[in-house]
Short mmCIF file of C-alpha atoms and ligand atoms in Angstrom, two decimals:
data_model
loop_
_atom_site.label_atom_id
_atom_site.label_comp_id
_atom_site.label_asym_id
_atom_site.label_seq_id
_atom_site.Cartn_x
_atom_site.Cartn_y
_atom_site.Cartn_z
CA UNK Y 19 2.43 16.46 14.65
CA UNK Y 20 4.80 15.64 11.86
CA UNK Y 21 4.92 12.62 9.27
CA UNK Y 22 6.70 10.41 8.29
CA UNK Y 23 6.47 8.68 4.99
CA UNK Y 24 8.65 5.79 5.08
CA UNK Y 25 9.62 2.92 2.34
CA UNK Y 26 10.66 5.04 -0.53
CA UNK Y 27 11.71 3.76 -3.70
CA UNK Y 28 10.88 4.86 -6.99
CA UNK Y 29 12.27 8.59 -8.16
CA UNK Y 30 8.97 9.94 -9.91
CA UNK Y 31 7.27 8.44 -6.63
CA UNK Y 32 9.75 9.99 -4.55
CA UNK Y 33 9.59 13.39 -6.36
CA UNK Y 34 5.27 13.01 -6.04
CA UNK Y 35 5.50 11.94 -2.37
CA UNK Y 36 8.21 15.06 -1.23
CA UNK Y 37 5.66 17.24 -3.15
CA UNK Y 38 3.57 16.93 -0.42
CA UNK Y 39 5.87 17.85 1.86
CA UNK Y 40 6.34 15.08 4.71
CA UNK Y 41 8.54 16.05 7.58
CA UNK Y 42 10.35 12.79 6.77
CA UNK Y 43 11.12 10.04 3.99
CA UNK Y 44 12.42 6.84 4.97
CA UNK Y 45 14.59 5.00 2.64
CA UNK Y 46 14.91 1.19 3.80
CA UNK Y 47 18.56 -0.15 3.78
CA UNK Y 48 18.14 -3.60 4.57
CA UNK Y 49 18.33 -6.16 1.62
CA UNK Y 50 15.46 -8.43 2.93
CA UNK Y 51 13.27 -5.92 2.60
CA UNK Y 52 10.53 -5.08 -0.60
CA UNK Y 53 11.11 -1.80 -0.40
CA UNK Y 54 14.69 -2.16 -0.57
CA UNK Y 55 16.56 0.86 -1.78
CA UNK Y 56 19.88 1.45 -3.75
CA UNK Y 57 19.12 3.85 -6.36
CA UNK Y 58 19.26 7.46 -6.38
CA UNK Y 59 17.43 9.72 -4.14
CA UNK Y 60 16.24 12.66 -6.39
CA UNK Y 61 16.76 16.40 -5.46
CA UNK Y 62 13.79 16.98 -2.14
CA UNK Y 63 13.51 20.01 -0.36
CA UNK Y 64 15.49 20.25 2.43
CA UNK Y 65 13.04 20.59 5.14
CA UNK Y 66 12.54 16.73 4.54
CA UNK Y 67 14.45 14.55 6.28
CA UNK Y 68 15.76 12.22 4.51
CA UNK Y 69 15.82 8.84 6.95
CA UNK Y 70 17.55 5.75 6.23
CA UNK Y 71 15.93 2.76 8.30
CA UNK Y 72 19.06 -0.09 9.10
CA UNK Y 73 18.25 -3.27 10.76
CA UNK Y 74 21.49 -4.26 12.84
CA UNK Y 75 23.92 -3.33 10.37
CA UNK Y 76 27.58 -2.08 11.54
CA UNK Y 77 28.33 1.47 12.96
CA UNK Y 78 30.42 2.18 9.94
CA UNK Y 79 28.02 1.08 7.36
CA UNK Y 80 25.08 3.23 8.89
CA UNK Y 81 27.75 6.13 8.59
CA UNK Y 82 28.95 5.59 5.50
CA UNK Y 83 25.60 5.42 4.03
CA UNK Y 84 24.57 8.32 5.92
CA UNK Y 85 26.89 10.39 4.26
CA UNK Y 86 26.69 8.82 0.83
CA UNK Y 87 22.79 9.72 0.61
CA UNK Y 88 23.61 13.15 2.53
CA UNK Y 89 20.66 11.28 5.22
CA UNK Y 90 19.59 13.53 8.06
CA UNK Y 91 18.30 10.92 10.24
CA UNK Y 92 18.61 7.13 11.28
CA UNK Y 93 16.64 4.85 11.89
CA UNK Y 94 17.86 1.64 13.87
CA UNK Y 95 15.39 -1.08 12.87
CA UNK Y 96 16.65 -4.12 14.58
CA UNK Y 97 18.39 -5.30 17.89
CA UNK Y 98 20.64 -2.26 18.41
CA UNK Y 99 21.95 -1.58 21.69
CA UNK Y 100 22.80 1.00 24.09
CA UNK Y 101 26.29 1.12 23.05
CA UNK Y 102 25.75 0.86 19.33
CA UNK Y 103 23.84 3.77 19.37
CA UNK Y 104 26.25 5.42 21.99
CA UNK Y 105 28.99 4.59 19.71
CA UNK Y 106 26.80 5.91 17.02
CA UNK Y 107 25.77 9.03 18.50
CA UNK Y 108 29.46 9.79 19.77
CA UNK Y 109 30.75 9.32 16.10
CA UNK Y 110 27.96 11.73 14.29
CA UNK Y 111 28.56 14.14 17.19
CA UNK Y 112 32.20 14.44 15.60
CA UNK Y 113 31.20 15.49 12.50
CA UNK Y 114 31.62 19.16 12.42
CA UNK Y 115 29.46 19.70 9.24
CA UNK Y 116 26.22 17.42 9.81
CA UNK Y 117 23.43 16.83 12.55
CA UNK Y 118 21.98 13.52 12.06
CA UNK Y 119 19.09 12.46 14.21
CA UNK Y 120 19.03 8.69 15.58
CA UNK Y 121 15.43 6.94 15.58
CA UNK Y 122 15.26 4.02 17.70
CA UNK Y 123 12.47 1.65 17.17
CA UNK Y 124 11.50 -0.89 19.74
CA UNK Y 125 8.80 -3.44 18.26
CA UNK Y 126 5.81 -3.72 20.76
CA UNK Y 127 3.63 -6.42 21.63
CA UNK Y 128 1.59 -6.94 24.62
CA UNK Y 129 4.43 -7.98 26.76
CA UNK Y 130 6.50 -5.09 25.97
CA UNK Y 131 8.61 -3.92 29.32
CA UNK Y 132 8.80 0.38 29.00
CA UNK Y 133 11.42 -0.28 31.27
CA UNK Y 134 14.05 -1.50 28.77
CA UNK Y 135 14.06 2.51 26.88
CA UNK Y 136 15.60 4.17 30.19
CA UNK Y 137 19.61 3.41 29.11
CA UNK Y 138 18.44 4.55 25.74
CA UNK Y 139 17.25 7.61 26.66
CA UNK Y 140 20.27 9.56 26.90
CA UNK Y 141 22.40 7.94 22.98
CA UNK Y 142 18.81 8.88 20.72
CA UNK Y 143 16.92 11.46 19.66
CA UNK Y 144 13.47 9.72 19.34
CA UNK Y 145 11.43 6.80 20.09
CA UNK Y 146 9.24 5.01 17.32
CA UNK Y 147 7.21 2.31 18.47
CA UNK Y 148 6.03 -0.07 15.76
CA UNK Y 149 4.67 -3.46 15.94
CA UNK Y 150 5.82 -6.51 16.82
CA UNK Y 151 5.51 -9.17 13.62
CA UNK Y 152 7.11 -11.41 11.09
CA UNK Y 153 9.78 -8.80 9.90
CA UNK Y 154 11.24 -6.53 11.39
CA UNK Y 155 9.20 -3.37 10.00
CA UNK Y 156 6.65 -3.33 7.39
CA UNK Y 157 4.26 -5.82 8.76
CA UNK Y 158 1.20 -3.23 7.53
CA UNK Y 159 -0.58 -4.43 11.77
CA UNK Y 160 -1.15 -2.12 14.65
CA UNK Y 161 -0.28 -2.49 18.07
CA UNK Y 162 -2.96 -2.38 20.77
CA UNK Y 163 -1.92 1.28 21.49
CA UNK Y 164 -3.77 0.98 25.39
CA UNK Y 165 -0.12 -0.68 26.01
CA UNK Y 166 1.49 3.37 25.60
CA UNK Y 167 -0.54 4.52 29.09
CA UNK Y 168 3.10 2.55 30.38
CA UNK Y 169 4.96 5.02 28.48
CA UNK Y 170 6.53 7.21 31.26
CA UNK Y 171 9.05 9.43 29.33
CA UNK Y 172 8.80 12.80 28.05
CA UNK Y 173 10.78 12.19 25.01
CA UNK Y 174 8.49 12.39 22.01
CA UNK Y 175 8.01 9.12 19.92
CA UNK Y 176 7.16 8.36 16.46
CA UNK Y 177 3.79 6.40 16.08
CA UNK Y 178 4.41 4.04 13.56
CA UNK Y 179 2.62 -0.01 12.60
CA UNK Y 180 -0.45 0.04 10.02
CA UNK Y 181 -1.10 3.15 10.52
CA UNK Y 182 -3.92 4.25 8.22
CA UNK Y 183 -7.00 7.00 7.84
CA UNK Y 184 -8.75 4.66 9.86
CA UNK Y 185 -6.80 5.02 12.66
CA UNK Y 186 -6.38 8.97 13.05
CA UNK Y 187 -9.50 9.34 15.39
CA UNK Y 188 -7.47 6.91 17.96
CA UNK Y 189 -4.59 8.95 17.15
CA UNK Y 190 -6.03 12.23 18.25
CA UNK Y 191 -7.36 10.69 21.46
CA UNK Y 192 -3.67 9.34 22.59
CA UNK Y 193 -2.07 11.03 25.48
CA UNK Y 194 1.24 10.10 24.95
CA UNK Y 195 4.05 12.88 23.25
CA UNK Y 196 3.78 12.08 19.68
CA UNK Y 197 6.47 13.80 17.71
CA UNK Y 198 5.31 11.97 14.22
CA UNK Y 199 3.05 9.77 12.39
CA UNK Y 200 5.57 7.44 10.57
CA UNK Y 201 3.17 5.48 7.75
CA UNK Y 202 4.04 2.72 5.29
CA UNK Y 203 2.13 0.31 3.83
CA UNK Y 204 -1.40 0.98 4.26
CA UNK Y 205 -0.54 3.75 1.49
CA UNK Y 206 0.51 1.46 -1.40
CA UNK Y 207 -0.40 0.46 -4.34
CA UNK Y 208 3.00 -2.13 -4.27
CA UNK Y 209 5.75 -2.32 -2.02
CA UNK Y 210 7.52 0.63 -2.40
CA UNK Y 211 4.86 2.61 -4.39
CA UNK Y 212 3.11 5.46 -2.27
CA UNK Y 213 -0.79 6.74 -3.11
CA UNK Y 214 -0.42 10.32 -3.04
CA UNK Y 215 -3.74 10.83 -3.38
CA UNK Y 216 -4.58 9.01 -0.07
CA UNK Y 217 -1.47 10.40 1.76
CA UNK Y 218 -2.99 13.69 1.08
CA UNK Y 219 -6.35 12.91 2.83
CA UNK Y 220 -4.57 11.52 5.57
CA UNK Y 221 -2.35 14.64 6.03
CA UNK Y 222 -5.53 16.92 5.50
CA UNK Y 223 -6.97 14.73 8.37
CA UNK Y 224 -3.97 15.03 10.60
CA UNK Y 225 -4.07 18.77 11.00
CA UNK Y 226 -2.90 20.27 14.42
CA UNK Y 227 -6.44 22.07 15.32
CA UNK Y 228 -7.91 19.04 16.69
CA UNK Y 229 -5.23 17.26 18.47
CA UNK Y 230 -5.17 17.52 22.13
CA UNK Y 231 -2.80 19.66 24.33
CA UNK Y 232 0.04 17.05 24.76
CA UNK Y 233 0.17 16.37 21.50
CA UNK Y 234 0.40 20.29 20.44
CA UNK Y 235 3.28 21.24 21.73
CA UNK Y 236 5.06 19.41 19.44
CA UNK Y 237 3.73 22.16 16.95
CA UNK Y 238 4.54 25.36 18.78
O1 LIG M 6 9.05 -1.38 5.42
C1 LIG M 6 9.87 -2.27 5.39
O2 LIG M 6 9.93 -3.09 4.44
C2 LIG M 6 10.85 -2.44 6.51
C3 LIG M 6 11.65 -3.57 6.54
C4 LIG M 6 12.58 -3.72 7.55
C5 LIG M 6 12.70 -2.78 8.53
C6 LIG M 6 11.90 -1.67 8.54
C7 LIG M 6 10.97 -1.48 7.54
N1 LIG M 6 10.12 -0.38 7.58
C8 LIG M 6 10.30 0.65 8.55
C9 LIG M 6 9.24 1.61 8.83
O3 LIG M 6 9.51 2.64 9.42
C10 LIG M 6 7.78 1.32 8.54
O4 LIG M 6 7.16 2.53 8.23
C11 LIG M 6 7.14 0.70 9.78
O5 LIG M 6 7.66 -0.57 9.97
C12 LIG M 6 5.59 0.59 9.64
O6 LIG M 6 5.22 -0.08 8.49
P1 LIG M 6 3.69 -0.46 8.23
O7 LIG M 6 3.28 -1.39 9.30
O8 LIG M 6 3.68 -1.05 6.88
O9 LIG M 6 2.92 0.83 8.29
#
């Protein structure tokens, strides 16, 4: 199971964090937000994804940010549709020297309709489900994750919403495909500011030996 450490902002913090080696960093692009980000992303190893996080922003701005922070993922934050990411997908596909995964997040409450992720299937790479709230990410709340036995799909999602040590037990005893842990606020000391110390516990506590079979494959 990968993570994802999202809501970047400070270098030192940045360099600390990709010490630890997260699958993924999230840089949040939307102005609104705390976490903010416009500075400079330092140097990471390259087996971290760096992910910017957009809420409804234009085709070409995603892109051109994209390429000015060299970003190997995006993730679409807001009301994008099926043929913003199509467009999307069809204009990173034409770039001959970058892959760029899209994330699409779909905020879920207890009315949430599974239904609405078929057409999306086919323009994303993953899923990430976080919780429905007063912004549009960030709202440090879980979901009542009994709502994922609707999940039908084999593509692998990205488990994201308050996610804290408290809530790995739960996470272990999911049977949905969970590609990655995306985490945020519950690992703050202020907006933007990431406890290493406690991200380490919670990756200790994450390791692969005691999830169960769906979620392994993920790590094979
Ligand atoms: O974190 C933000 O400030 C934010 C603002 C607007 C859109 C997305 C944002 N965060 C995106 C993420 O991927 C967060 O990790 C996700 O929303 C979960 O956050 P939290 O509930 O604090 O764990």
């Amino acid at each position: 199971m990968k993570l994802k450490i999202c809501g970047m902002k400070y270098p030192d913090n940045i360099l600390e964090t990709g010490a630890l080696l997260p699958d993924y960093m999230g840089f949040i692009f939307w102005e609104k937000s705390a976490r903010y980000f416009d500075g400079t992303i330092p140097e990471l190893i390259h087996t971290i994804r760096k992910t910017g996080v957009f809420v409804d922003e234009t085709v070409d701005n995603v892109l051109s940010t994209a390429d000015k922070y060299h970003l190997q993922a995006v993730q679409l934050h807001g009301k994008e549709t099926v043929e913003f990411c199509r467009e999307l997908r069809a204009k990173i596909d034409a770039k001959i020297d970058v892959t760029i995964e899209i994330i699409k997040t779909f905020s879920i409450d207890e009315s949430f309709d599974f239904e609405v992720l078929a057409p999306f299937e086919k323009v994303c790479d993953y899923f990430l489900f976080d919780t429905k709230g007063k912004l549009p990410g960030g709202n440090g709340t879980t979901f009542d994750w009994k709502i994922l036995e609707n999940y039908k799909s084999e593509k692998p999602i990205f488990l994201s919403g308050g996610i804290g040590i408290e809530e790995i037990p739960a996470i272990k005893n999911l049977k949905v495909p969970i590609y990655a842990i995306d985490v945020n606020s519950k690992f703050e000391t202020e907006p933007g500011l990431k406890n290493t110390t406690l991200l380490r516990k919670f990756q200790k506590n994450l390791k692969p030996a005691t999830l169960n079979p769906k979620q392994l494959y993920n790590e094979l």
